[in-house]
XYZ file of C-alpha atoms in Angstrom:
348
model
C 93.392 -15.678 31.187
C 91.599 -14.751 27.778
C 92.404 -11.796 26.251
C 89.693 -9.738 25.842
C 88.456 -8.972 22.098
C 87.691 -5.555 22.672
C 91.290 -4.855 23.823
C 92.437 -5.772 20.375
C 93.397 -3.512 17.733
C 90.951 -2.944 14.617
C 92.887 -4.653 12.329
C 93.082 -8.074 15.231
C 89.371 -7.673 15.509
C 88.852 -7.635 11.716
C 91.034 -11.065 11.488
C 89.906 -12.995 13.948
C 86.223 -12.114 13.119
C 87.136 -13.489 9.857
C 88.427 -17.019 11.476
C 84.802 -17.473 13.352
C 83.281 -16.321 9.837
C 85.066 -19.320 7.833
C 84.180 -21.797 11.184
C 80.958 -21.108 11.799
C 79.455 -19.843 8.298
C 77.811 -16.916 9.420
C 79.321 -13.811 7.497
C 81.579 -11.875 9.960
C 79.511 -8.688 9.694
C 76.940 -10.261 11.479
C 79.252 -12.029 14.017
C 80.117 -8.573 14.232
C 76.682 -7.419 15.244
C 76.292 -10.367 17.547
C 79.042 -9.290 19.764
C 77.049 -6.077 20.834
C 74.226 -7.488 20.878
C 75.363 -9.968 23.852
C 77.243 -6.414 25.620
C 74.526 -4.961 26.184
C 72.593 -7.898 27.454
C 75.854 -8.429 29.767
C 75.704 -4.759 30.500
C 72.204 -4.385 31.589
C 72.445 -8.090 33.305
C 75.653 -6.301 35.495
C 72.626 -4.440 37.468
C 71.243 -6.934 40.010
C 67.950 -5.432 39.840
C 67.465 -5.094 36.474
C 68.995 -8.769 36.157
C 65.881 -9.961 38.304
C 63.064 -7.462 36.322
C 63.668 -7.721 32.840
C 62.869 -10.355 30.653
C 64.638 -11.074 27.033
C 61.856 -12.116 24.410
C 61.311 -12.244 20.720
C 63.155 -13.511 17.968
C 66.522 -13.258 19.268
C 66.058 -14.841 22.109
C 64.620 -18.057 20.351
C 67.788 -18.097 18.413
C 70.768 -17.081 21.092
C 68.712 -18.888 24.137
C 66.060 -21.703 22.718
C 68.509 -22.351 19.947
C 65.133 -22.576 18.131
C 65.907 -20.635 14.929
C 68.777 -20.409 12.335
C 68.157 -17.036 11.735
C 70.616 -14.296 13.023
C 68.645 -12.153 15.126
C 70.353 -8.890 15.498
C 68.281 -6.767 17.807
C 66.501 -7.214 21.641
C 63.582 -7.041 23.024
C 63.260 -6.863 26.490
C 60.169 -6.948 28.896
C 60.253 -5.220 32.422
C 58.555 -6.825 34.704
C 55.149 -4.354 35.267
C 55.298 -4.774 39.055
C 58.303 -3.409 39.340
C 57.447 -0.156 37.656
C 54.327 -0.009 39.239
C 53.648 -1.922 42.314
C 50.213 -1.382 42.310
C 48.918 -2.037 38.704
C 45.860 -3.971 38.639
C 46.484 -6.468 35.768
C 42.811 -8.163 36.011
C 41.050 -7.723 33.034
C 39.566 -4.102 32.225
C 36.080 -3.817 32.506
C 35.930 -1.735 29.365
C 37.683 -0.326 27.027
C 38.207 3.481 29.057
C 40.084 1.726 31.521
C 41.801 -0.333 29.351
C 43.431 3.241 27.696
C 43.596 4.442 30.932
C 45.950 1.502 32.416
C 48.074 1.536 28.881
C 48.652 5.507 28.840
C 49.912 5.448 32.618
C 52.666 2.047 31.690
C 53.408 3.866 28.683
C 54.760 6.824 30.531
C 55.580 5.647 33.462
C 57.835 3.060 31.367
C 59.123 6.263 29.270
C 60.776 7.826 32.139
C 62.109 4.613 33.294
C 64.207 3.822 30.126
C 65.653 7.400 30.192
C 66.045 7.401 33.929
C 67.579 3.726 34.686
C 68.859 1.572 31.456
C 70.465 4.447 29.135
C 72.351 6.239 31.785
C 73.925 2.416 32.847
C 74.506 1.839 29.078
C 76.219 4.933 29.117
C 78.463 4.622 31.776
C 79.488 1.181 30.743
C 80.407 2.641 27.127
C 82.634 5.269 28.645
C 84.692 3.163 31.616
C 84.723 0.311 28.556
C 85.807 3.536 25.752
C 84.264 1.252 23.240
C 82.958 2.532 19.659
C 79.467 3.533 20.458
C 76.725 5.632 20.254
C 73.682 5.366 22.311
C 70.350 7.355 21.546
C 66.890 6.856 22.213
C 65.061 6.304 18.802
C 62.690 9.432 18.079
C 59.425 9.002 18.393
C 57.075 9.387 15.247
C 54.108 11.127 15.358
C 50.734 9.716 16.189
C 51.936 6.658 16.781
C 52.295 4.355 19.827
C 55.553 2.996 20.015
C 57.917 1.207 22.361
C 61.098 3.704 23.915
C 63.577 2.031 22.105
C 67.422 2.484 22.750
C 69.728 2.980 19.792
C 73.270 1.183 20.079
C 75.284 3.113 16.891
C 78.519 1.059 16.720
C 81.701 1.343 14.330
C 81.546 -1.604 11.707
C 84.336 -3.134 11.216
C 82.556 -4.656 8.119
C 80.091 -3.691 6.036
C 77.142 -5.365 5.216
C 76.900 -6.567 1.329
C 74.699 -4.612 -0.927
C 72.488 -7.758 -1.284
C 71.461 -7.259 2.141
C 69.485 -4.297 0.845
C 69.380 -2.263 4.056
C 68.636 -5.761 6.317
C 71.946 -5.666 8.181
C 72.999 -2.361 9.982
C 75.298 -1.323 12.298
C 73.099 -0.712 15.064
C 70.789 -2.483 17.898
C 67.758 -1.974 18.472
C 67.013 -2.306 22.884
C 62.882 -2.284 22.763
C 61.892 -1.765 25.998
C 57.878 -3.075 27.188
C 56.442 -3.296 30.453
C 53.205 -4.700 30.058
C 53.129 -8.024 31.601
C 55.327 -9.455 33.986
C 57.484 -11.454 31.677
C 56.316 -14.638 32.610
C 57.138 -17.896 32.065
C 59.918 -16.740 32.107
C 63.884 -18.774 32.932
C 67.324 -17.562 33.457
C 69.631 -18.939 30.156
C 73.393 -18.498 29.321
C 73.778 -16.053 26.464
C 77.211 -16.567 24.401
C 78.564 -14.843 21.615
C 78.629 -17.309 17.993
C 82.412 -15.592 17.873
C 83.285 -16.993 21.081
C 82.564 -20.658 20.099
C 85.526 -20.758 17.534
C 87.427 -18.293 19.293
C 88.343 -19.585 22.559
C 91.898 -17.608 23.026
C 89.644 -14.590 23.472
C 86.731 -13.439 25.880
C 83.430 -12.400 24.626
C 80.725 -10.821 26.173
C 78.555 -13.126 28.350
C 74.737 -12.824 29.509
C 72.714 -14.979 31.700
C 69.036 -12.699 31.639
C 65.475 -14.064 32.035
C 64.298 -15.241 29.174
C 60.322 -15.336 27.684
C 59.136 -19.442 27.382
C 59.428 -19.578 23.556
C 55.628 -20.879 23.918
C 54.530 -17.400 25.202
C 56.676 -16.183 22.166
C 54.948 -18.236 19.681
C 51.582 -17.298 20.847
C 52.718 -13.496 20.534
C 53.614 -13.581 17.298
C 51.057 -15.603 15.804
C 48.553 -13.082 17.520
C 50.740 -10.306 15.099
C 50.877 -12.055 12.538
C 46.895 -12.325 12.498
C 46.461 -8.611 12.878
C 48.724 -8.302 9.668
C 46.983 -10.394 7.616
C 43.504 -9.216 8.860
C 44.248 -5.347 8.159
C 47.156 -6.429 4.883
C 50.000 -4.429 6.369
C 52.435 -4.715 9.036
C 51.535 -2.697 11.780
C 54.411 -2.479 13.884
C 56.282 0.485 12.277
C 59.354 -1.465 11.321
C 58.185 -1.000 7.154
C 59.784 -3.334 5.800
C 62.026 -6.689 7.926
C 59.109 -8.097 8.892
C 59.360 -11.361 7.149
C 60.971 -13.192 9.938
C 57.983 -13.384 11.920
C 56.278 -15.924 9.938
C 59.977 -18.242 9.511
C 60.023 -18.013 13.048
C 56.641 -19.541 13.444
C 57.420 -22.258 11.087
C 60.545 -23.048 12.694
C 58.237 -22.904 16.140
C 55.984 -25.196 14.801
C 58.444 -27.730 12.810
C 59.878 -27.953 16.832
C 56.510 -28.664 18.158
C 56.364 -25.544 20.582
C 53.524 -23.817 18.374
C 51.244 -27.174 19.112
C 52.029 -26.796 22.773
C 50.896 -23.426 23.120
C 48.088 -23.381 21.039
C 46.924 -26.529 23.996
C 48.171 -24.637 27.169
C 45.000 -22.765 26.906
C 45.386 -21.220 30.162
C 48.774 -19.258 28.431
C 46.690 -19.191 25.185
C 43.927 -16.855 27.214
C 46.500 -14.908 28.950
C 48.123 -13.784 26.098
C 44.706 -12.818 24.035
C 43.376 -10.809 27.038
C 46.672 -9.148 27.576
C 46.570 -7.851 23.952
C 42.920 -6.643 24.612
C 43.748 -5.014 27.316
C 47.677 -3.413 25.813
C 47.637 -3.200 22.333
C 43.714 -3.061 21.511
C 43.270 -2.726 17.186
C 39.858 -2.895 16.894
C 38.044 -4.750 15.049
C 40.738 -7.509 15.440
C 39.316 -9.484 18.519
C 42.451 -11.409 20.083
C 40.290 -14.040 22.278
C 38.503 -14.976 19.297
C 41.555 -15.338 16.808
C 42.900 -17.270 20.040
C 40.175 -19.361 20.192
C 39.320 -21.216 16.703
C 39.977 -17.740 14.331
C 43.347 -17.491 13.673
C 44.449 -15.927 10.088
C 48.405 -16.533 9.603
C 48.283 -16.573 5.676
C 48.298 -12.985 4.177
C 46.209 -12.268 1.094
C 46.120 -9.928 -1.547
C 48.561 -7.375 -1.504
C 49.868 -8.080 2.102
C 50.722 -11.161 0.498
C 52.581 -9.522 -2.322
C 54.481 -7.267 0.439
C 55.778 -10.147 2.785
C 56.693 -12.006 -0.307
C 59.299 -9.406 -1.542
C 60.589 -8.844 2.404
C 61.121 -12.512 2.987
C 63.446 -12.476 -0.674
C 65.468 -9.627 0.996
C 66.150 -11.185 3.970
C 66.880 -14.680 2.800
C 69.317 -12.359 0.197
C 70.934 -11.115 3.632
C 72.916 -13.785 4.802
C 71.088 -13.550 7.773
C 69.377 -17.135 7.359
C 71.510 -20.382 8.226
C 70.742 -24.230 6.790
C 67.422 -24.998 4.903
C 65.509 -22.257 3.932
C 62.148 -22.800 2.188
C 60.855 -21.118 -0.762
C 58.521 -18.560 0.098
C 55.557 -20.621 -1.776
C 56.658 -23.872 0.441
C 56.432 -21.539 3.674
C 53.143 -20.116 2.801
C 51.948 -24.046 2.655
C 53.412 -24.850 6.019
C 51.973 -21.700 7.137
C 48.725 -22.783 5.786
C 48.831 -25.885 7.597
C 49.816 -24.398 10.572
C 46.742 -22.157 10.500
C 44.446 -25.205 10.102
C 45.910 -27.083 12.698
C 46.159 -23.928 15.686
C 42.133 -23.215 14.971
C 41.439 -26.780 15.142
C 43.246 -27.579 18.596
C 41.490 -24.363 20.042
C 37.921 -25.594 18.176
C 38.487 -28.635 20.044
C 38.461 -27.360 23.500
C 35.158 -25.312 22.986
């Protein structure tokens, strides 16, 4: 049998993270990262009903799952199932806007005491039968702002991130928590540690969660990346590290799964009434952006902003194989706008 890598010392950890850093490319501080990334998926995963409720989305999922990105994801975003934290939701469309608040302020608390109730206390137990290096917190909440209970993993590095990475890579991750859909399309997927691929004397952490159809995914963050670039900021809280979002979409569409989910209407409509409906910023309109409006390129200032993000993350090792020029990404982007509004034109 494998010998587990957390039963080695610091010093074995530190050396055989360097191996899988000189196989695979990838610096061994994110490798690093990786590993507890895909614990707490496994951890989570261990509880049967929480295996078969939550759904891992985003941008980390497109790389560890869909194998759709070369970018080093390093935090999780998970969707629970709304059903399951409240059997009787009513998820047709709200007839106006009151209810619409109304059906977002009850899943907002209800999902609240859910997170503090069920997923943290399992996280915790796991970290102290395990005695592994961490810290678990849930991430304050800022004022007057609507945000996502969030679960802090605080772990020991074993390596520190390069200066260049200018704050990119940190020794924590980030468990976003949403329960606003029900996480569909949605397929179980194997979840392996990069480590574990050039490591095979030891055990990693393993995962096998639900995990978001990278077409939903697409359509999600295109519908974000429209509110940035119609209001010039990025409105999600995170500051700055919001560059990604628009590599991902370019690596979405150079795959072909931005095309198909720009003509799976049905999904298309889904998604733009469930952001009515959940995360409402008036006056964006998300059926018409949907439908034939669609801004991805920012302007302006906005433009300015993403421009000096996407230079610190490319600086942050976190990127693998070719990475365009911001100015060549901007014209793909470009492109890409043209081509989503004229498939949706098209079925008018």
């Amino acid at each position: 049998m494998a010998e587990s890598w957390f039963s080695l010392s610091a010093a074995d950890q530190r050396e055989a993270l360097e191996v899988a850093a000189a196989a695979s490319g990838w610096p061994a501080y994110l490798l690093e990262k990786d590993i507890w990334v895909v614990w707490a998926l496994q951890t989570l995963g261990a509880d049967e009903q929480l295996l078969a409720s939550l759904t891992f989305k985003g941008g980390t999922s497109l790389s560890k799952a869909h194998g759709l990105i070369e970018r080093f994801s390093e935090d999780v975003d998970l969707t629970l199932n709304i059903r399951h934290l409240w059997p009787e939701v009513d998820l047709s469309a709200a007839a106006n806007p009151s209810q619409a608040q109304t059906r977002r302020k009850v899943a907002d608390r209800k999902l609240k005491q859910w997170v503090q109730e069920i997923p943290l206390p399992l996280l915790q137990r796991a970290v102290a039968a395990a005695s592994v290096p961490v810290e678990l917190s849930l991430q304050a909440a800022e004022p007057d702002r609507r945000q996502p209970p969030t679960i802090v993993l605080r772990y020991q590095p074993l390596f520190q991130a390069p200066d260049r990475s200018l704050g990119y890579i940190r020794p924590t991750v980030l468990l976003e928590f949403g329960a606003h859909s029900t996480g569909k399309p949605h397929g179980a997927m194997p979840i392996a540690c990069e480590a574990a691929t050039h490591l095979s004397m030891l055990a990693f952490p393993t995962a096998h969660p639900l995990v978001l159809d990278p077409r939903r995914t697409c359509l999600e963050k295109a519908a974000a990346i429209h509110v940035a670039c119609r209001k010039g900021s990025w409105g999600s809280g995170e500051g700055d590290r919001y560059s990604r979002h628009w590599y991902d979409l370019d690596r979405l569409a150079s795959a072909g799964i931005a095309e198909a989910a720009m003509r799976d209407r049905a999904l298309a409509m889904e998604v733009a009434r469930h952001k009515e409906d959940f995360w409402r910023k008036p006056p964006i309109n998300y059926v018409l952006a949907l439908s034939g409006d669609l801004q991805l390129v920012p302007t302006g200032e906005g433009r300015k902003a993403l421009k000096t993000d996407y230079a610190a993350m490319t600086s942050s090792g976190m990127l693998r194989g070719q990475v365009p020029a911001f100015g060549e990404l901007m014209e793909r982007i470009g492109l890409l706008e043209q081509q989503c509004n004229a498939i949706a034109a098209a079925f008018h």
